[in-house]
């Protein structure tokens, strides 16, 4: 007797994947908490280092060399952490761009503690590095991991990786619009509705959660700045063009410094980092404004505490060289914050030199400093809109939009005409062969 056919098994309905918007919102909360904690720890570390500088100066004698030893040790330890997790070295923004271009896959979650601890040590010990690089990279890795854990498709994992990188930048500077523009203008160079929406929700939740830890005030709040007169606008245009040349020179120095350190093979990376840290520590012993990410430099200049032109020139030259030197140490840390401080110094310096020629320019030192921040960023990174919006958000100065537009246009055009490669393109090309 023939067998009766078996009843077909009930097939399990395929598991529905969560929406990328929901995952971005939840991951953004974690990015905000991690990034806010990172900023809080950096502030405490910088306060401790400031106390160390004051104590060593008060004690005198051999104690004056204590900051040198601490900075050297901090650079060495941070470099050693980066050797264990190689992707933790340097900025990390170039890695985010490489993932978007499918040149790399997202890093594992182990990168987050390496970036966090290494960044606190390197920047807390006085190296001229910025918090935005680690914040961007940690945000990207958290976004990618959230995508993996929720079984999103590979394109959506990349989308979350890129979008949450913008959330990391937004948290680093309390600049949500700057974070969104950074993703579209610098990382992807495209504007797509889904990309923008995922970045927007991730950035909003990240900044909202970070406020629980670091508050919501601008990073460098500036008192009301008078709108520069129309007669000064040509001066801002010319200033931007000269800043473009300065940015091209900065890029070449940075890449050249990295290449030089690569050729020095007789000295191990940790010893080299310690030597660089010792140099920066000596600078900090001379003047605390010569080291660090540059927050104190910006605060003083934007408060109108502007030293003499010769002093500004000294700060400018030292920080112009010490920034790339610190980056070449291989410790975790970014480029944005030292770049903003350098731009502010440059703006104040040019204003001081040109003061006799500027119509109604006596009160324009703060506008020149703020414009210098955005223009140098535009020349080095080649993302002028991001530079303008980021500068406006961190200073709260909306009155300077026209000078910022003119200066960033001229700076970007000049750097392009000088055939200067954008800094993160250069750094991404250097990653070939790295894990």
CSV table of C-alpha atoms in Angstrom, one decimal:
chain,number,residue,atom,x,y,z
A,1,UNK,CA,0.0,0.0,0.0
A,2,UNK,CA,1.6,3.3,-1.0
A,3,UNK,CA,2.6,5.7,1.8
A,4,UNK,CA,0.6,8.9,2.3
A,5,UNK,CA,2.6,11.9,1.4
A,6,UNK,CA,4.1,13.7,4.4
A,7,UNK,CA,2.6,17.0,5.4
A,8,UNK,CA,5.1,19.8,4.6
A,9,UNK,CA,6.9,21.2,7.6
A,10,UNK,CA,5.9,24.6,8.8
A,11,UNK,CA,8.6,26.9,7.6
A,12,UNK,CA,9.8,29.5,10.0
A,13,UNK,CA,9.2,33.1,8.9
A,14,UNK,CA,12.4,34.9,8.1
A,15,UNK,CA,13.6,37.0,11.0
A,16,UNK,CA,12.9,40.6,10.2
A,17,UNK,CA,15.9,42.9,10.5
A,18,UNK,CA,15.5,46.1,12.6
A,19,UNK,CA,15.4,49.4,10.8
A,20,UNK,CA,18.7,51.1,10.2
A,21,UNK,CA,17.2,54.3,11.7
A,22,UNK,CA,16.4,52.5,15.0
A,23,UNK,CA,19.8,50.9,15.2
A,24,UNK,CA,21.5,54.3,14.4
A,25,UNK,CA,19.4,55.9,17.2
A,26,UNK,CA,20.4,53.3,19.8
A,27,UNK,CA,24.0,53.2,18.7
A,28,UNK,CA,24.1,57.0,18.8
A,29,UNK,CA,23.2,56.9,22.5
A,30,UNK,CA,26.2,54.7,23.1
A,31,UNK,CA,28.4,56.9,21.0
A,32,UNK,CA,27.3,59.9,23.0
A,33,UNK,CA,28.0,58.3,26.3
A,34,UNK,CA,31.4,57.0,25.2
A,35,UNK,CA,32.4,60.2,23.5
A,36,UNK,CA,31.1,62.4,26.4
A,37,UNK,CA,33.1,60.2,28.9
A,38,UNK,CA,36.1,60.5,26.6
A,39,UNK,CA,35.9,64.3,26.7
A,40,UNK,CA,35.3,64.4,30.5
A,41,UNK,CA,38.4,62.2,31.1
A,42,UNK,CA,40.5,64.4,28.8
A,43,UNK,CA,39.5,67.5,30.7
A,44,UNK,CA,40.4,65.9,34.0
A,45,UNK,CA,43.8,64.6,32.6
A,46,UNK,CA,44.6,68.1,31.3
A,47,UNK,CA,43.8,69.6,34.7
A,48,UNK,CA,46.1,67.1,36.3
A,49,UNK,CA,48.9,67.9,33.9
A,50,UNK,CA,48.4,71.7,34.5
A,51,UNK,CA,48.7,71.1,38.2
A,52,UNK,CA,51.9,69.1,37.5
A,53,UNK,CA,53.4,72.0,35.5
A,54,UNK,CA,52.5,74.5,38.3
A,55,UNK,CA,54.0,72.2,41.0
A,56,UNK,CA,57.2,71.6,39.1
A,57,UNK,CA,57.6,75.3,38.5
A,58,UNK,CA,57.1,76.1,42.2
A,59,UNK,CA,59.5,73.4,43.4
A,60,UNK,CA,62.2,74.4,40.8
A,61,UNK,CA,65.5,72.5,40.4
A,62,UNK,CA,65.2,68.9,39.1
A,63,UNK,CA,61.5,69.0,39.5
A,64,UNK,CA,61.3,71.2,36.4
A,65,UNK,CA,62.1,68.1,34.3
A,66,UNK,CA,59.2,66.2,35.7
A,67,UNK,CA,56.8,67.3,33.0
A,68,UNK,CA,59.4,66.2,30.4
A,69,UNK,CA,59.4,62.7,31.9
A,70,UNK,CA,55.6,62.5,32.2
A,71,UNK,CA,55.1,63.6,28.5
A,72,UNK,CA,57.8,61.2,27.3
A,73,UNK,CA,56.3,58.3,29.3
A,74,UNK,CA,52.7,59.2,28.2
A,75,UNK,CA,53.8,59.2,24.5
A,76,UNK,CA,55.6,55.9,24.9
A,77,UNK,CA,52.7,54.2,26.6
A,78,UNK,CA,50.2,55.5,24.1
A,79,UNK,CA,52.4,54.3,21.2
A,80,UNK,CA,52.7,50.9,22.8
A,81,UNK,CA,48.9,50.6,23.0
A,82,UNK,CA,48.7,51.6,19.3
A,83,UNK,CA,51.3,48.9,18.5
A,84,UNK,CA,49.0,46.3,20.1
A,85,UNK,CA,46.0,47.6,18.1
A,86,UNK,CA,47.6,49.2,15.1
A,87,UNK,CA,44.4,50.9,13.8
A,88,UNK,CA,44.4,53.0,17.0
A,89,UNK,CA,47.4,55.0,15.9
A,90,UNK,CA,46.9,58.5,14.6
A,91,UNK,CA,43.6,60.0,13.7
A,92,UNK,CA,41.3,57.2,12.4
A,93,UNK,CA,39.4,59.4,10.0
A,94,UNK,CA,41.3,58.0,7.1
A,95,UNK,CA,40.3,54.5,8.2
A,96,UNK,CA,36.6,55.5,8.2
A,97,UNK,CA,37.0,56.9,4.6
A,98,UNK,CA,38.8,53.7,3.5
A,99,UNK,CA,35.9,51.6,4.8
A,100,UNK,CA,33.4,53.7,2.8
A,101,UNK,CA,35.5,53.2,-0.3
A,102,UNK,CA,35.6,49.4,0.4
A,103,UNK,CA,39.4,49.5,0.8
A,104,UNK,CA,39.0,48.1,4.3
A,105,UNK,CA,36.5,46.4,6.6
A,106,UNK,CA,35.3,48.0,9.9
A,107,UNK,CA,37.6,47.4,12.8
A,108,UNK,CA,36.6,45.2,15.8
A,109,UNK,CA,35.2,46.5,19.0
A,110,UNK,CA,38.6,46.2,20.7
A,111,UNK,CA,39.5,49.4,19.0
A,112,UNK,CA,37.2,51.4,21.3
A,113,UNK,CA,39.2,50.8,24.6
A,114,UNK,CA,42.5,51.2,22.8
A,115,UNK,CA,41.4,54.5,21.3
A,116,UNK,CA,39.9,55.7,24.6
A,117,UNK,CA,42.7,54.8,26.9
A,118,UNK,CA,45.5,55.6,24.4
A,119,UNK,CA,43.9,59.0,23.6
A,120,UNK,CA,43.5,60.0,27.2
A,121,UNK,CA,47.1,59.2,27.9
A,122,UNK,CA,48.6,60.8,24.8
A,123,UNK,CA,46.5,64.0,24.9
A,124,UNK,CA,46.5,64.2,28.7
A,125,UNK,CA,50.3,64.1,28.7
A,126,UNK,CA,50.5,67.2,26.5
A,127,UNK,CA,51.0,66.0,22.9
A,128,UNK,CA,49.6,68.3,20.2
A,129,UNK,CA,46.8,66.0,19.2
A,130,UNK,CA,43.0,66.4,18.9
A,131,UNK,CA,40.1,64.4,20.5
A,132,UNK,CA,38.1,64.4,17.3
A,133,UNK,CA,40.0,61.6,15.6
A,134,UNK,CA,39.5,59.0,18.3
A,135,UNK,CA,35.9,60.1,18.8
A,136,UNK,CA,35.1,59.7,15.1
A,137,UNK,CA,36.8,56.3,15.0
A,138,UNK,CA,35.1,55.0,18.1
A,139,UNK,CA,31.8,56.2,16.9
A,140,UNK,CA,32.3,54.4,13.5
A,141,UNK,CA,33.3,51.1,15.2
A,142,UNK,CA,30.3,51.3,17.6
A,143,UNK,CA,28.0,51.9,14.6
A,144,UNK,CA,29.4,49.0,12.6
A,145,UNK,CA,29.3,46.6,15.7
A,146,UNK,CA,25.6,47.6,16.2
A,147,UNK,CA,24.9,46.7,12.6
A,148,UNK,CA,26.7,43.3,13.0
A,149,UNK,CA,24.9,42.4,16.2
A,150,UNK,CA,21.5,43.2,14.7
A,151,UNK,CA,22.4,41.2,11.6
A,152,UNK,CA,22.2,44.1,9.2
A,153,UNK,CA,23.3,43.6,5.6
A,154,UNK,CA,26.9,44.5,4.7
A,155,UNK,CA,26.0,47.8,3.0
A,156,UNK,CA,23.9,48.8,6.1
A,157,UNK,CA,26.9,48.0,8.4
A,158,UNK,CA,29.0,50.3,6.2
A,159,UNK,CA,26.3,52.9,6.3
A,160,UNK,CA,26.1,52.8,10.1
A,161,UNK,CA,29.9,52.8,10.4
A,162,UNK,CA,30.0,56.0,8.3
A,163,UNK,CA,27.0,57.7,9.9
A,164,UNK,CA,28.1,57.1,13.5
A,165,UNK,CA,31.5,58.5,12.6
A,166,UNK,CA,29.8,61.8,12.1
A,167,UNK,CA,28.1,61.4,15.4
A,168,UNK,CA,31.5,61.0,17.0
A,169,UNK,CA,32.7,64.3,15.5
A,170,UNK,CA,29.5,66.0,16.7
A,171,UNK,CA,30.1,64.8,20.2
A,172,UNK,CA,33.8,65.8,20.2
A,173,UNK,CA,32.9,69.5,19.5
A,174,UNK,CA,29.2,69.7,20.4
A,175,UNK,CA,28.6,70.4,16.8
A,176,UNK,CA,25.7,68.3,15.4
A,177,UNK,CA,25.5,70.0,12.0
A,178,UNK,CA,29.3,69.9,11.6
A,179,UNK,CA,29.1,66.1,12.2
A,180,UNK,CA,26.4,65.6,9.5
A,181,UNK,CA,28.3,67.8,7.0
A,182,UNK,CA,31.5,66.0,7.7
A,183,UNK,CA,30.0,62.7,6.6
A,184,UNK,CA,28.6,64.1,3.4
A,185,UNK,CA,31.4,66.5,2.4
A,186,UNK,CA,34.5,64.8,3.6
A,187,UNK,CA,34.0,61.1,4.2
A,188,UNK,CA,31.5,60.1,1.4
A,189,UNK,CA,31.5,63.2,-0.8
A,190,UNK,CA,27.8,62.4,-1.7
A,191,UNK,CA,24.4,63.5,-0.4
A,192,UNK,CA,21.9,60.7,-0.3
A,193,UNK,CA,18.6,60.8,1.6
A,194,UNK,CA,19.1,57.6,3.5
A,195,UNK,CA,22.7,58.5,4.4
A,196,UNK,CA,21.6,61.9,5.6
A,197,UNK,CA,18.7,60.5,7.6
A,198,UNK,CA,20.7,57.8,9.3
A,199,UNK,CA,23.5,60.3,10.2
A,200,UNK,CA,20.9,62.8,11.4
A,201,UNK,CA,19.2,60.4,13.9
A,202,UNK,CA,22.5,59.0,15.1
A,203,UNK,CA,24.0,62.4,15.6
A,204,UNK,CA,20.9,63.7,17.4
A,205,UNK,CA,20.8,60.9,19.9
A,206,UNK,CA,24.6,61.0,20.4
A,207,UNK,CA,24.8,64.7,21.1
A,208,UNK,CA,21.7,64.5,23.3
A,209,UNK,CA,23.2,61.7,25.5
A,210,UNK,CA,26.6,63.4,25.6
A,211,UNK,CA,25.0,66.5,27.2
A,212,UNK,CA,24.3,64.3,30.3
A,213,UNK,CA,28.1,64.3,30.8
A,214,UNK,CA,29.6,67.4,29.3
A,215,UNK,CA,26.7,69.9,29.0
A,216,UNK,CA,25.6,71.8,25.9
A,217,UNK,CA,27.5,75.0,25.8
A,218,UNK,CA,29.7,75.8,22.8
A,219,UNK,CA,33.3,74.6,23.1
A,220,UNK,CA,34.7,78.2,22.8
A,221,UNK,CA,31.9,80.6,23.5
A,222,UNK,CA,32.7,84.0,22.1
A,223,UNK,CA,31.1,87.2,23.3
A,224,UNK,CA,29.1,89.1,20.7
A,225,UNK,CA,31.3,89.9,17.8
A,226,UNK,CA,30.7,92.9,15.7
A,227,UNK,CA,30.0,92.2,12.1
A,228,UNK,CA,33.1,93.4,10.1
A,229,UNK,CA,32.5,96.3,7.8
A,230,UNK,CA,32.2,95.8,4.1
A,231,UNK,CA,35.5,97.5,3.6
A,232,UNK,CA,37.2,94.6,5.4
A,233,UNK,CA,35.8,91.9,3.1
A,234,UNK,CA,38.5,92.1,0.5
A,235,UNK,CA,41.0,91.7,3.3
A,236,UNK,CA,39.3,88.4,4.4
A,237,UNK,CA,39.5,87.2,0.7
A,238,UNK,CA,43.2,87.9,0.5
A,239,UNK,CA,43.7,86.4,4.0
A,240,UNK,CA,42.0,83.2,2.8
A,241,UNK,CA,44.3,82.9,-0.2
A,242,UNK,CA,47.4,83.2,1.9
A,243,UNK,CA,46.0,80.7,4.4
A,244,UNK,CA,45.5,78.2,1.5
A,245,UNK,CA,49.3,78.4,0.9
A,246,UNK,CA,49.9,77.9,4.6
A,247,UNK,CA,47.6,74.8,4.6
A,248,UNK,CA,49.4,73.3,1.6
A,249,UNK,CA,52.7,73.7,3.5
A,250,UNK,CA,51.2,72.1,6.6
A,251,UNK,CA,50.1,69.1,4.7
A,252,UNK,CA,53.5,68.6,3.1
A,253,UNK,CA,55.3,69.0,6.5
A,254,UNK,CA,52.9,66.4,8.1
A,255,UNK,CA,53.4,63.8,5.4
A,256,UNK,CA,57.2,64.5,5.3
A,257,UNK,CA,57.5,64.1,9.0
A,258,UNK,CA,55.7,60.7,8.9
A,259,UNK,CA,57.9,59.6,6.0
A,260,UNK,CA,61.0,60.7,7.9
A,261,UNK,CA,60.0,58.7,11.0
A,262,UNK,CA,59.4,55.7,8.8
A,263,UNK,CA,63.0,55.8,7.5
A,264,UNK,CA,64.4,56.0,11.0
A,265,UNK,CA,64.6,52.2,11.6
A,266,UNK,CA,67.4,52.1,14.1
A,267,UNK,CA,65.1,53.4,16.8
A,268,UNK,CA,62.0,51.5,17.8
A,269,UNK,CA,58.6,53.1,17.6
A,270,UNK,CA,58.1,53.3,21.4
A,271,UNK,CA,61.6,54.9,21.9
A,272,UNK,CA,60.9,57.4,19.1
A,273,UNK,CA,57.5,58.3,20.6
A,274,UNK,CA,59.2,58.9,24.0
A,275,UNK,CA,61.8,61.2,22.4
A,276,UNK,CA,59.0,63.2,20.7
A,277,UNK,CA,57.2,63.3,24.0
A,278,UNK,CA,60.3,64.6,25.7
A,279,UNK,CA,60.6,67.4,23.1
A,280,UNK,CA,57.0,68.4,23.6
A,281,UNK,CA,57.5,68.2,27.4
A,282,UNK,CA,60.3,70.7,27.1
A,283,UNK,CA,58.1,73.0,25.2
A,284,UNK,CA,55.4,72.8,27.8
A,285,UNK,CA,58.0,73.7,30.5
A,286,UNK,CA,58.9,76.8,28.5
A,287,UNK,CA,55.2,77.8,28.0
A,288,UNK,CA,52.1,75.7,28.5
A,289,UNK,CA,50.5,77.2,25.4
A,290,UNK,CA,53.1,75.6,23.2
A,291,UNK,CA,51.7,72.1,23.8
A,292,UNK,CA,48.4,70.4,24.1
A,293,UNK,CA,45.4,70.3,21.8
A,294,UNK,CA,45.2,74.1,21.7
A,295,UNK,CA,42.0,74.7,23.8
A,296,UNK,CA,43.7,77.2,26.1
A,297,UNK,CA,45.2,79.0,23.1
A,298,UNK,CA,41.8,79.4,21.5
A,299,UNK,CA,40.2,80.5,24.7
A,300,UNK,CA,42.7,83.3,25.3
A,301,UNK,CA,42.6,84.6,21.7
A,302,UNK,CA,38.8,84.5,21.4
A,303,UNK,CA,38.6,86.3,24.7
A,304,UNK,CA,40.7,89.1,23.2
A,305,UNK,CA,43.8,88.3,25.2
A,306,UNK,CA,46.2,88.7,22.2
A,307,UNK,CA,50.0,88.9,22.9
A,308,UNK,CA,52.4,90.9,20.8
A,309,UNK,CA,53.0,90.0,17.2
A,310,UNK,CA,56.5,88.6,18.0
A,311,UNK,CA,55.1,86.3,20.6
A,312,UNK,CA,52.3,85.2,18.2
A,313,UNK,CA,55.0,84.4,15.6
A,314,UNK,CA,56.8,82.2,18.1
A,315,UNK,CA,53.7,80.3,19.1
A,316,UNK,CA,52.8,79.9,15.4
A,317,UNK,CA,56.2,78.5,14.3
A,318,UNK,CA,56.5,76.1,17.3
A,319,UNK,CA,53.0,74.7,17.0
A,320,UNK,CA,53.2,74.5,13.2
A,321,UNK,CA,56.1,72.1,13.6
A,322,UNK,CA,55.2,70.4,16.9
A,323,UNK,CA,51.7,69.4,15.7
A,324,UNK,CA,53.0,67.1,12.8
A,325,UNK,CA,55.8,66.0,15.1
A,326,UNK,CA,53.3,64.8,17.8
A,327,UNK,CA,51.2,63.1,15.1
A,328,UNK,CA,54.4,61.2,13.9
A,329,UNK,CA,54.7,59.7,17.4
A,330,UNK,CA,52.1,57.1,16.4
A,331,UNK,CA,50.0,57.8,19.5
A,332,UNK,CA,46.2,57.9,19.2
A,333,UNK,CA,45.0,61.4,18.4
A,334,UNK,CA,43.6,63.6,15.7
A,335,UNK,CA,44.5,66.7,13.7
A,336,UNK,CA,41.4,69.0,13.9
A,337,UNK,CA,41.9,70.6,17.4
A,338,UNK,CA,45.6,71.5,17.0
A,339,UNK,CA,44.7,72.8,13.5
A,340,UNK,CA,42.0,75.1,14.8
A,341,UNK,CA,44.4,76.5,17.4
A,342,UNK,CA,47.0,77.0,14.7
A,343,UNK,CA,44.4,78.8,12.5
A,344,UNK,CA,43.4,81.1,15.4
A,345,UNK,CA,47.1,82.0,16.0
A,346,UNK,CA,47.6,82.6,12.3
A,347,UNK,CA,44.5,84.9,12.1
A,348,UNK,CA,45.7,86.9,15.1
A,349,UNK,CA,49.2,87.1,13.7
A,350,UNK,CA,48.1,88.3,10.2
A,351,UNK,CA,45.8,90.8,11.9
A,352,UNK,CA,48.6,92.2,14.0
A,353,UNK,CA,50.9,92.6,10.9
A,354,UNK,CA,48.2,94.2,8.7
A,355,UNK,CA,46.7,96.4,11.4
A,356,UNK,CA,48.0,99.7,10.0
A,357,UNK,CA,46.5,98.8,6.6
A,358,UNK,CA,43.1,97.5,7.7
A,359,UNK,CA,40.1,99.9,7.6
A,360,UNK,CA,38.4,99.8,11.0
A,361,UNK,CA,40.5,96.8,11.7
A,362,UNK,CA,41.5,97.6,15.3
A,363,UNK,CA,38.6,95.5,16.7
A,364,UNK,CA,38.8,92.7,14.1
A,365,UNK,CA,41.3,90.5,15.8
A,366,UNK,CA,38.7,88.0,17.1
A,367,UNK,CA,37.0,87.8,13.6
A,368,UNK,CA,40.4,87.2,12.0
A,369,UNK,CA,41.2,84.5,14.6
A,370,UNK,CA,37.8,82.7,14.0
A,371,UNK,CA,38.2,83.1,10.3
A,372,UNK,CA,41.7,81.6,10.5
A,373,UNK,CA,40.4,78.5,12.2
A,374,UNK,CA,37.9,77.8,9.4
A,375,UNK,CA,40.2,78.8,6.5
A,376,UNK,CA,43.1,76.7,7.6
A,377,UNK,CA,40.8,73.7,8.2
A,378,UNK,CA,39.4,74.2,4.7
A,379,UNK,CA,42.9,74.3,3.1
A,380,UNK,CA,44.2,71.3,4.9
A,381,UNK,CA,41.1,69.0,4.9
A,382,UNK,CA,39.5,70.5,1.8
A,383,UNK,CA,36.1,70.5,3.3
A,384,UNK,CA,35.1,74.2,3.4
A,385,UNK,CA,31.5,73.9,4.3
A,386,UNK,CA,32.3,71.6,7.2
A,387,UNK,CA,34.9,74.0,8.4
A,388,UNK,CA,32.6,77.0,8.3
A,389,UNK,CA,29.7,75.2,10.1
A,390,UNK,CA,32.0,73.6,12.7
A,391,UNK,CA,33.7,76.9,13.5
A,392,UNK,CA,30.3,78.7,13.9
A,393,UNK,CA,29.0,75.9,16.2
A,394,UNK,CA,32.0,75.8,18.4
A,395,UNK,CA,32.2,79.6,18.8
A,396,UNK,CA,28.6,80.5,18.5
A,397,UNK,CA,29.5,83.4,16.1
A,398,UNK,CA,27.0,83.6,13.3
A,399,UNK,CA,27.9,87.2,12.5
A,400,UNK,CA,31.0,86.1,10.6
A,401,UNK,CA,29.3,84.0,7.9
A,402,UNK,CA,30.3,86.3,5.0
A,403,UNK,CA,34.0,86.6,6.0
A,404,UNK,CA,34.1,82.8,6.6
A,405,UNK,CA,32.6,82.1,3.2
A,406,UNK,CA,35.1,84.4,1.4
A,407,UNK,CA,38.1,83.1,3.3
A,408,UNK,CA,37.3,79.4,3.0
A,409,UNK,CA,36.6,79.8,-0.7
A,410,UNK,CA,40.0,81.5,-1.3
A,411,UNK,CA,41.8,79.0,1.0
A,412,UNK,CA,40.3,75.9,-0.7
A,413,UNK,CA,40.9,77.3,-4.2
A,414,UNK,CA,44.5,78.2,-3.5
A,415,UNK,CA,45.3,74.8,-2.0
A,416,UNK,CA,43.8,73.2,-5.0
A,417,UNK,CA,45.7,75.3,-7.4
A,418,UNK,CA,48.9,74.4,-5.5
A,419,UNK,CA,48.1,70.7,-6.1
A,420,UNK,CA,48.1,70.0,-2.4
A,421,UNK,CA,46.6,66.6,-1.7
A,422,UNK,CA,43.9,66.8,1.1
A,423,UNK,CA,45.4,65.5,4.3
A,424,UNK,CA,43.1,62.5,4.8
A,425,UNK,CA,43.7,61.3,1.2
A,426,UNK,CA,47.4,61.4,1.9
A,427,UNK,CA,47.0,59.5,5.2
A,428,UNK,CA,44.7,56.9,3.6
A,429,UNK,CA,47.3,56.2,0.9
A,430,UNK,CA,49.8,55.6,3.7
A,431,UNK,CA,47.7,52.8,5.2
A,432,UNK,CA,48.6,50.3,2.5
A,433,UNK,CA,50.0,47.2,4.1
A,434,UNK,CA,48.8,48.1,7.6
A,435,UNK,CA,46.4,45.7,9.4
